[in-house]
PDB file of C-alpha atoms and ligand atoms in Angstrom:
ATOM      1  CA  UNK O   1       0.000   0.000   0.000  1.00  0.00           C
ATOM      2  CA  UNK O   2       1.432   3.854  -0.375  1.00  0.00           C
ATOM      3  CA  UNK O   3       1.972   3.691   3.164  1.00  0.00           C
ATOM      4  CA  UNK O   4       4.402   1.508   3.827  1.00  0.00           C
ATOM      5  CA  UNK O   5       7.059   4.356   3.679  1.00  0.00           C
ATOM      6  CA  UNK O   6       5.574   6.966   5.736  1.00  0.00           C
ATOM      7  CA  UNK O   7       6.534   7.203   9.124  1.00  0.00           C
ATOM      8  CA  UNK O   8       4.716   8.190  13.010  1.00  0.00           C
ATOM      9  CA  UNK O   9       7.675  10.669  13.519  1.00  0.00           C
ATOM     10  CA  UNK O  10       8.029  11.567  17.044  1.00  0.00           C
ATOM     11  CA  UNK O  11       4.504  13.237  17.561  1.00  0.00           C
ATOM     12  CA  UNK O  12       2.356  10.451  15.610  1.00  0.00           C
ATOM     13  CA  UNK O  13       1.929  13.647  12.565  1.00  0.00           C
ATOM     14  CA  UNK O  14       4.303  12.088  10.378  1.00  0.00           C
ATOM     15  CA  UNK O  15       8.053  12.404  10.321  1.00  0.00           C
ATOM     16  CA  UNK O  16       9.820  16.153   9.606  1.00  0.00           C
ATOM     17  CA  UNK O  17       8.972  17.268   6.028  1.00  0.00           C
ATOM     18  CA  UNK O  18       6.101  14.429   5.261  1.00  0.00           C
ATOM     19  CA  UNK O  19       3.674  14.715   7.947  1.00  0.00           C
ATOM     20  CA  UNK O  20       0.051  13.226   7.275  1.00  0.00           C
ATOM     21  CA  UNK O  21      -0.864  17.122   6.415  1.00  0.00           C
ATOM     22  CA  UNK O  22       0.830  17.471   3.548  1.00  0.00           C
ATOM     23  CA  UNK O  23      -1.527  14.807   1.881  1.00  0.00           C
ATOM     24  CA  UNK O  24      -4.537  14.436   4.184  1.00  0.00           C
ATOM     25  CA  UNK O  25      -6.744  17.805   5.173  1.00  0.00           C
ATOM     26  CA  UNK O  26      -8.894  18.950   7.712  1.00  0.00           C
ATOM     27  CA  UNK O  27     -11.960  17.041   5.475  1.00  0.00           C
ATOM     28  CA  UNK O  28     -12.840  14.331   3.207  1.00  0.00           C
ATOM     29  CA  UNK O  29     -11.827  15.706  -0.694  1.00  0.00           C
ATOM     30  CA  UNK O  30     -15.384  15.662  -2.216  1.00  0.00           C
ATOM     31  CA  UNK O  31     -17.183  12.424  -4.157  1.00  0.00           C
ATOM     32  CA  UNK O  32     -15.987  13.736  -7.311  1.00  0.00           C
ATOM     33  CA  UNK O  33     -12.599  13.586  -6.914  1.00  0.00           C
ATOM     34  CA  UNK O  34     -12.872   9.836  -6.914  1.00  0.00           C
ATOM     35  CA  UNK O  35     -11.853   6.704  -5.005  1.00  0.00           C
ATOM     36  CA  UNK O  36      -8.203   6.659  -3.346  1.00  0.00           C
ATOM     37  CA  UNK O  37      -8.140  10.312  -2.561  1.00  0.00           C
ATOM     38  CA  UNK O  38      -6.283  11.008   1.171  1.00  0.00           C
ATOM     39  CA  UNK O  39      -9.257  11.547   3.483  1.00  0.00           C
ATOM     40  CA  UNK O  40      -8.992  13.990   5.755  1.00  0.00           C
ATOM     41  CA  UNK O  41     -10.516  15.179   9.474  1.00  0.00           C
ATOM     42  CA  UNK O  42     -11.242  18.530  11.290  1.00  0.00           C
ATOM     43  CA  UNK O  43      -8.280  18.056  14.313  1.00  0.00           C
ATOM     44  CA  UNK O  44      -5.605  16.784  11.745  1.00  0.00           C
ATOM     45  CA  UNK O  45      -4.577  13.568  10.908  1.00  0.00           C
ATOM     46  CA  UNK O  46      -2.214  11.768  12.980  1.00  0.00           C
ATOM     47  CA  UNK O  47      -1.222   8.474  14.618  1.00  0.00           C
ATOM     48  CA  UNK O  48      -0.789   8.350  18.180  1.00  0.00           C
ATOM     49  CA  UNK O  49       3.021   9.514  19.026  1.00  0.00           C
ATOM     50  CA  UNK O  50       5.521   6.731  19.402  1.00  0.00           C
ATOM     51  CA  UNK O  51       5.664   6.195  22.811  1.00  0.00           C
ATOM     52  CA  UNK O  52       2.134   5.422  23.281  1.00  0.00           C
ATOM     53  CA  UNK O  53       1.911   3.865  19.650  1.00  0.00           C
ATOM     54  CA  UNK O  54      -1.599   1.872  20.410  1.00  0.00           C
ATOM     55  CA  UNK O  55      -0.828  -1.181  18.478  1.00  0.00           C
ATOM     56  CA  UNK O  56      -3.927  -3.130  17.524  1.00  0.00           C
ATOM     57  CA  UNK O  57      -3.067  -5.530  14.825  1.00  0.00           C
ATOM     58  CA  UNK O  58      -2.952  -9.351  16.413  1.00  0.00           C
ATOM     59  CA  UNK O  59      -3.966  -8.748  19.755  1.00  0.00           C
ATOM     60  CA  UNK O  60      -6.450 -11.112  20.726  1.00  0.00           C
ATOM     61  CA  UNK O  61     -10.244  -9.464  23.021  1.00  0.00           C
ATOM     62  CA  UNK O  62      -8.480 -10.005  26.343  1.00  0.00           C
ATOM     63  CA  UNK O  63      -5.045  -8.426  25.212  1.00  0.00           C
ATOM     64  CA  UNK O  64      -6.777  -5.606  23.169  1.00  0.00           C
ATOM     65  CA  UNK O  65      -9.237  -4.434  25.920  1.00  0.00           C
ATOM     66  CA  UNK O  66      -6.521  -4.424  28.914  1.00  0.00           C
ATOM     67  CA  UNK O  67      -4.336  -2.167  26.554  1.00  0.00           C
ATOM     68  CA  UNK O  68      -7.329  -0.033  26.118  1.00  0.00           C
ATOM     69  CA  UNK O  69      -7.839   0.403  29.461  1.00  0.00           C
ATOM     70  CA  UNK O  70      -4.853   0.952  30.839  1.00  0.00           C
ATOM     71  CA  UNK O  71      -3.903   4.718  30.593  1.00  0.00           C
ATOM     72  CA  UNK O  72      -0.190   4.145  30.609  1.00  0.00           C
ATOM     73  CA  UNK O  73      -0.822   2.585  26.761  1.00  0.00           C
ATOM     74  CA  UNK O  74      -4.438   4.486  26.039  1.00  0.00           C
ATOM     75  CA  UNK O  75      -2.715   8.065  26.011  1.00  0.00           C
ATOM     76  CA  UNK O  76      -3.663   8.598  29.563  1.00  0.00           C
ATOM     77  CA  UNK O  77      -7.366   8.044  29.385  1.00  0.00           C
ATOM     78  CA  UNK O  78      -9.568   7.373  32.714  1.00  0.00           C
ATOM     79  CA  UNK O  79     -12.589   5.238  31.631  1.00  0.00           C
ATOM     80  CA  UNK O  80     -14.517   8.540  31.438  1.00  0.00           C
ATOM     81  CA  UNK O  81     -12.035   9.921  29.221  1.00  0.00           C
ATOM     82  CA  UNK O  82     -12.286   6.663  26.928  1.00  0.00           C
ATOM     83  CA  UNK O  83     -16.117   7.702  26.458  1.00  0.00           C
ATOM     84  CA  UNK O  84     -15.667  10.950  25.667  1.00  0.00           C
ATOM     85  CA  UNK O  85     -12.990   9.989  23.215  1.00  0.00           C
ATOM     86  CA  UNK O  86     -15.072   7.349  21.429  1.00  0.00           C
ATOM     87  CA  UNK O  87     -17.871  10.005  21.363  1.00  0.00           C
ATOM     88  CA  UNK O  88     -16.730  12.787  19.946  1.00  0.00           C
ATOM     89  CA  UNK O  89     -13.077  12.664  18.772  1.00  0.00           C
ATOM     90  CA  UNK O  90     -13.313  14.166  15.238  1.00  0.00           C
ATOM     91  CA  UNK O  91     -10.699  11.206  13.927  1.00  0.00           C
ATOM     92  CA  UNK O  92     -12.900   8.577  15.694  1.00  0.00           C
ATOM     93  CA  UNK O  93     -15.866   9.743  14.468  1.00  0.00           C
ATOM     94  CA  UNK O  94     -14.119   9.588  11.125  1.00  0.00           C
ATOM     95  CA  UNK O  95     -14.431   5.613  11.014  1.00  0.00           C
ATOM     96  CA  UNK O  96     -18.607   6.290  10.535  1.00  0.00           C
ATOM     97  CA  UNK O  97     -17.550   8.719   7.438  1.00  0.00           C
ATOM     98  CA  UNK O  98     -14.785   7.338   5.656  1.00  0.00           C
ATOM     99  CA  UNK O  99     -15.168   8.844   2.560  1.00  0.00           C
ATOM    100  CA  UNK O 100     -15.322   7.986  -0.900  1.00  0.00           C
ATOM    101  CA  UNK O 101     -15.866   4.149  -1.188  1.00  0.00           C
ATOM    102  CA  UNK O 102     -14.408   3.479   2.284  1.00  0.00           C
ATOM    103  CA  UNK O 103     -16.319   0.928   4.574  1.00  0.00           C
ATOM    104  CA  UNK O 104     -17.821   2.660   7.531  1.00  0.00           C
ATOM    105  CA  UNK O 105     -17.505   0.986  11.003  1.00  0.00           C
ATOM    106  CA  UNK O 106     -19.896  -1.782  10.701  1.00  0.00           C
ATOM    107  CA  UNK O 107     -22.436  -1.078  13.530  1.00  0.00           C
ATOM    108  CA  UNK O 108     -24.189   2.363  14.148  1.00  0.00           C
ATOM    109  CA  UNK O 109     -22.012   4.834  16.112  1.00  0.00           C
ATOM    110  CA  UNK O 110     -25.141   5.048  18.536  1.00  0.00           C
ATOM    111  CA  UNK O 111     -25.241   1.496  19.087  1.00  0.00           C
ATOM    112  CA  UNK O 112     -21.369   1.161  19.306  1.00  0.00           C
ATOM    113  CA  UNK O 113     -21.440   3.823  22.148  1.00  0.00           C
ATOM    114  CA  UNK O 114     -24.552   2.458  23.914  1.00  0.00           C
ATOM    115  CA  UNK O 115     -22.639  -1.197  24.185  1.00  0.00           C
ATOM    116  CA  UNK O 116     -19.608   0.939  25.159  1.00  0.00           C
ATOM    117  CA  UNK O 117     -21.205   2.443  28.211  1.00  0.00           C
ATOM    118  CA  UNK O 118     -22.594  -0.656  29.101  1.00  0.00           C
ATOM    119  CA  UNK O 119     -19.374  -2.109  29.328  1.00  0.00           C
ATOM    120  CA  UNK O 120     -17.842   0.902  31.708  1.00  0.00           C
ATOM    121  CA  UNK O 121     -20.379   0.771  33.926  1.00  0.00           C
ATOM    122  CA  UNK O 122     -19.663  -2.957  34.194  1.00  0.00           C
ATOM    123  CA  UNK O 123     -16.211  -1.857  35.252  1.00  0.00           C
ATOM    124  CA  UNK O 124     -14.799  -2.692  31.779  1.00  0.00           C
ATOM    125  CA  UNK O 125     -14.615  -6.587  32.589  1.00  0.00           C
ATOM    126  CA  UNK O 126     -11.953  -8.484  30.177  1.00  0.00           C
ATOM    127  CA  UNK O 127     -13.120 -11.616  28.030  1.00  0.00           C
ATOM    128  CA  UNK O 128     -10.860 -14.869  29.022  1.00  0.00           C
ATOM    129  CA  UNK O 129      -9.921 -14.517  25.064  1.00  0.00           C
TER     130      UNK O 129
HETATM  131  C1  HEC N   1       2.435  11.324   0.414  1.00  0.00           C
HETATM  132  C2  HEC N   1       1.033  11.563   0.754  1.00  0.00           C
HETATM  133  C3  HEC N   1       0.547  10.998   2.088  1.00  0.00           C
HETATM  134  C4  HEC N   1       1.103  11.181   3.345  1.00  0.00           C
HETATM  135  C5  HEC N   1       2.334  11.996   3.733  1.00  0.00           C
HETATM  136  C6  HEC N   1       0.248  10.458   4.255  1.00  0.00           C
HETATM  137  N1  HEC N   1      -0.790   9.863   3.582  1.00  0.00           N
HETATM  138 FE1  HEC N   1      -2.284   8.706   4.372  1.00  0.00          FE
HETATM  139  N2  HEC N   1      -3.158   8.515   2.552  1.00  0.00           N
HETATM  140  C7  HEC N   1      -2.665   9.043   1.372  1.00  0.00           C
HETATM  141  C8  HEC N   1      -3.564   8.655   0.279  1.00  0.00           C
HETATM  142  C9  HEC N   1      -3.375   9.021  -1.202  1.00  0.00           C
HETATM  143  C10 HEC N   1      -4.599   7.883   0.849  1.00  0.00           C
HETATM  144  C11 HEC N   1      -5.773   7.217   0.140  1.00  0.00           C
HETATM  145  C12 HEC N   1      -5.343   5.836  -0.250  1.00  0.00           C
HETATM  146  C13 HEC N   1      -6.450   5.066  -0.919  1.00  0.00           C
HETATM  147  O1  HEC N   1      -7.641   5.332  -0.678  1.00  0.00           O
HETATM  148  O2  HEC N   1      -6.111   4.167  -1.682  1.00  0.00           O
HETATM  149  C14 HEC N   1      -4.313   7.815   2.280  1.00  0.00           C
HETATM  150  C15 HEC N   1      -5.107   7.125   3.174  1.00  0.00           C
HETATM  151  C16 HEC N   1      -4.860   7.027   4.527  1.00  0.00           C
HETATM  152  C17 HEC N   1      -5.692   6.318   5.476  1.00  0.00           C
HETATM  153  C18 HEC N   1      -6.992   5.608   5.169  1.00  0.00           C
HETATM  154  C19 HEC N   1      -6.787   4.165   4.984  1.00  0.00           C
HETATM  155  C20 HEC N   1      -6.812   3.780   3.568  1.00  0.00           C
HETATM  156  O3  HEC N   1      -6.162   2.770   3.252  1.00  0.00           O
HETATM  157  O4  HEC N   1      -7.480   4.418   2.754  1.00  0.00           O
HETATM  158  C21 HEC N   1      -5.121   6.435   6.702  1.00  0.00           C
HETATM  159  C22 HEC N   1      -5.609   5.833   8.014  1.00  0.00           C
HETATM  160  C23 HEC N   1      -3.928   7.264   6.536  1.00  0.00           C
HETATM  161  N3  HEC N   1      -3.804   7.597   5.209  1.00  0.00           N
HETATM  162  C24 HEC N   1      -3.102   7.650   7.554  1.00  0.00           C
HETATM  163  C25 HEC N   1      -1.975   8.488   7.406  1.00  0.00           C
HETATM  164  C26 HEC N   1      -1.172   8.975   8.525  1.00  0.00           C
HETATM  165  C27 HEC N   1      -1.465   8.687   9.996  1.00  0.00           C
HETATM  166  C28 HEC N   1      -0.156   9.727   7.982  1.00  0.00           C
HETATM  167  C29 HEC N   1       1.016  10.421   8.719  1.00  0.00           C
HETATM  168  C30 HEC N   1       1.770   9.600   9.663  1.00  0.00           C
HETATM  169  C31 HEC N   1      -0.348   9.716   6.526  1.00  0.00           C
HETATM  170  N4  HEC N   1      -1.455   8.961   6.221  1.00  0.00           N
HETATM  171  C32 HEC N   1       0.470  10.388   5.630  1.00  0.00           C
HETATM  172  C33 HEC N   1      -1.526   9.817   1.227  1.00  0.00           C
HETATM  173  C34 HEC N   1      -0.654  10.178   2.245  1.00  0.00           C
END
């Protein structure tokens, strides 16, 4: 993919002289432009910064939700500040309007944040994996 060369750089914005902004803006480019455009989001795009890099790929449930948790690896989120973050950060909110062609998070954002809230006021209890 035309990722594989780009960088987090220090801050998660992309290394000195290619951060994510000089291809991705502060929107999704319009339909017309096509498929494979850069999408883009109101705060700016960005991974998280490299020393909380929030690694999902081949975690298993159990492994995936205690790293969510656990502020030391969640960018120093209380379980409070996990809702909020699932609820309104502009680059989350971004996986329910892709853009162009892009698959949207499967399940409604309402019904993603409803089973979300059930699960913190459940203490945010682990599956055995
Ligand atoms: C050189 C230009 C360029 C830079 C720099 C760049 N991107 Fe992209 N990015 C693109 C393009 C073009 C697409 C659309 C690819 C497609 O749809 O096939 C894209 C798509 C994406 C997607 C959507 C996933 C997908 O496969 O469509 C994510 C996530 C993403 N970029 C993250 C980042 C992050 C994070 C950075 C900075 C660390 C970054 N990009 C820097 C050009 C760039």
């Amino acid at each position: 993919m035309h990722h594989q060369n780009i960088q987090r750089g220090p801050d998660g914005h992309g290394p000195k002289g290619l951060s994510c902004a000089t291809c991705h803006g502060r929107e999704n480019p319009p339909a017309s432009f096509g498929a494979h455009q850069p999408p883009g989001v109101s705060e700016g795009w960005h991974l998280p910064a490299a020393d909380m890099p929030l690694v999902f790929a081949g975690l298993g449930s159990r492994a995936l939700c205690e790293q969510l948790k656990d502020p030391k690896r969640n960018g120093n989120k209380s379980m409070q500040a996990l809702v909020e973050h699932v609820e309104k950060a502009p680059l989350v909110l971004w996986g329910w309007s892709p853009g162009y062609a892009r698959k949207p998070v499967s399940i409604p954002h309402a019904e993603f944040m409803a089973a979300f809230k059930t699960w913190v006021s459940a203490g945010g209890p682990c599956p055995a994996d």
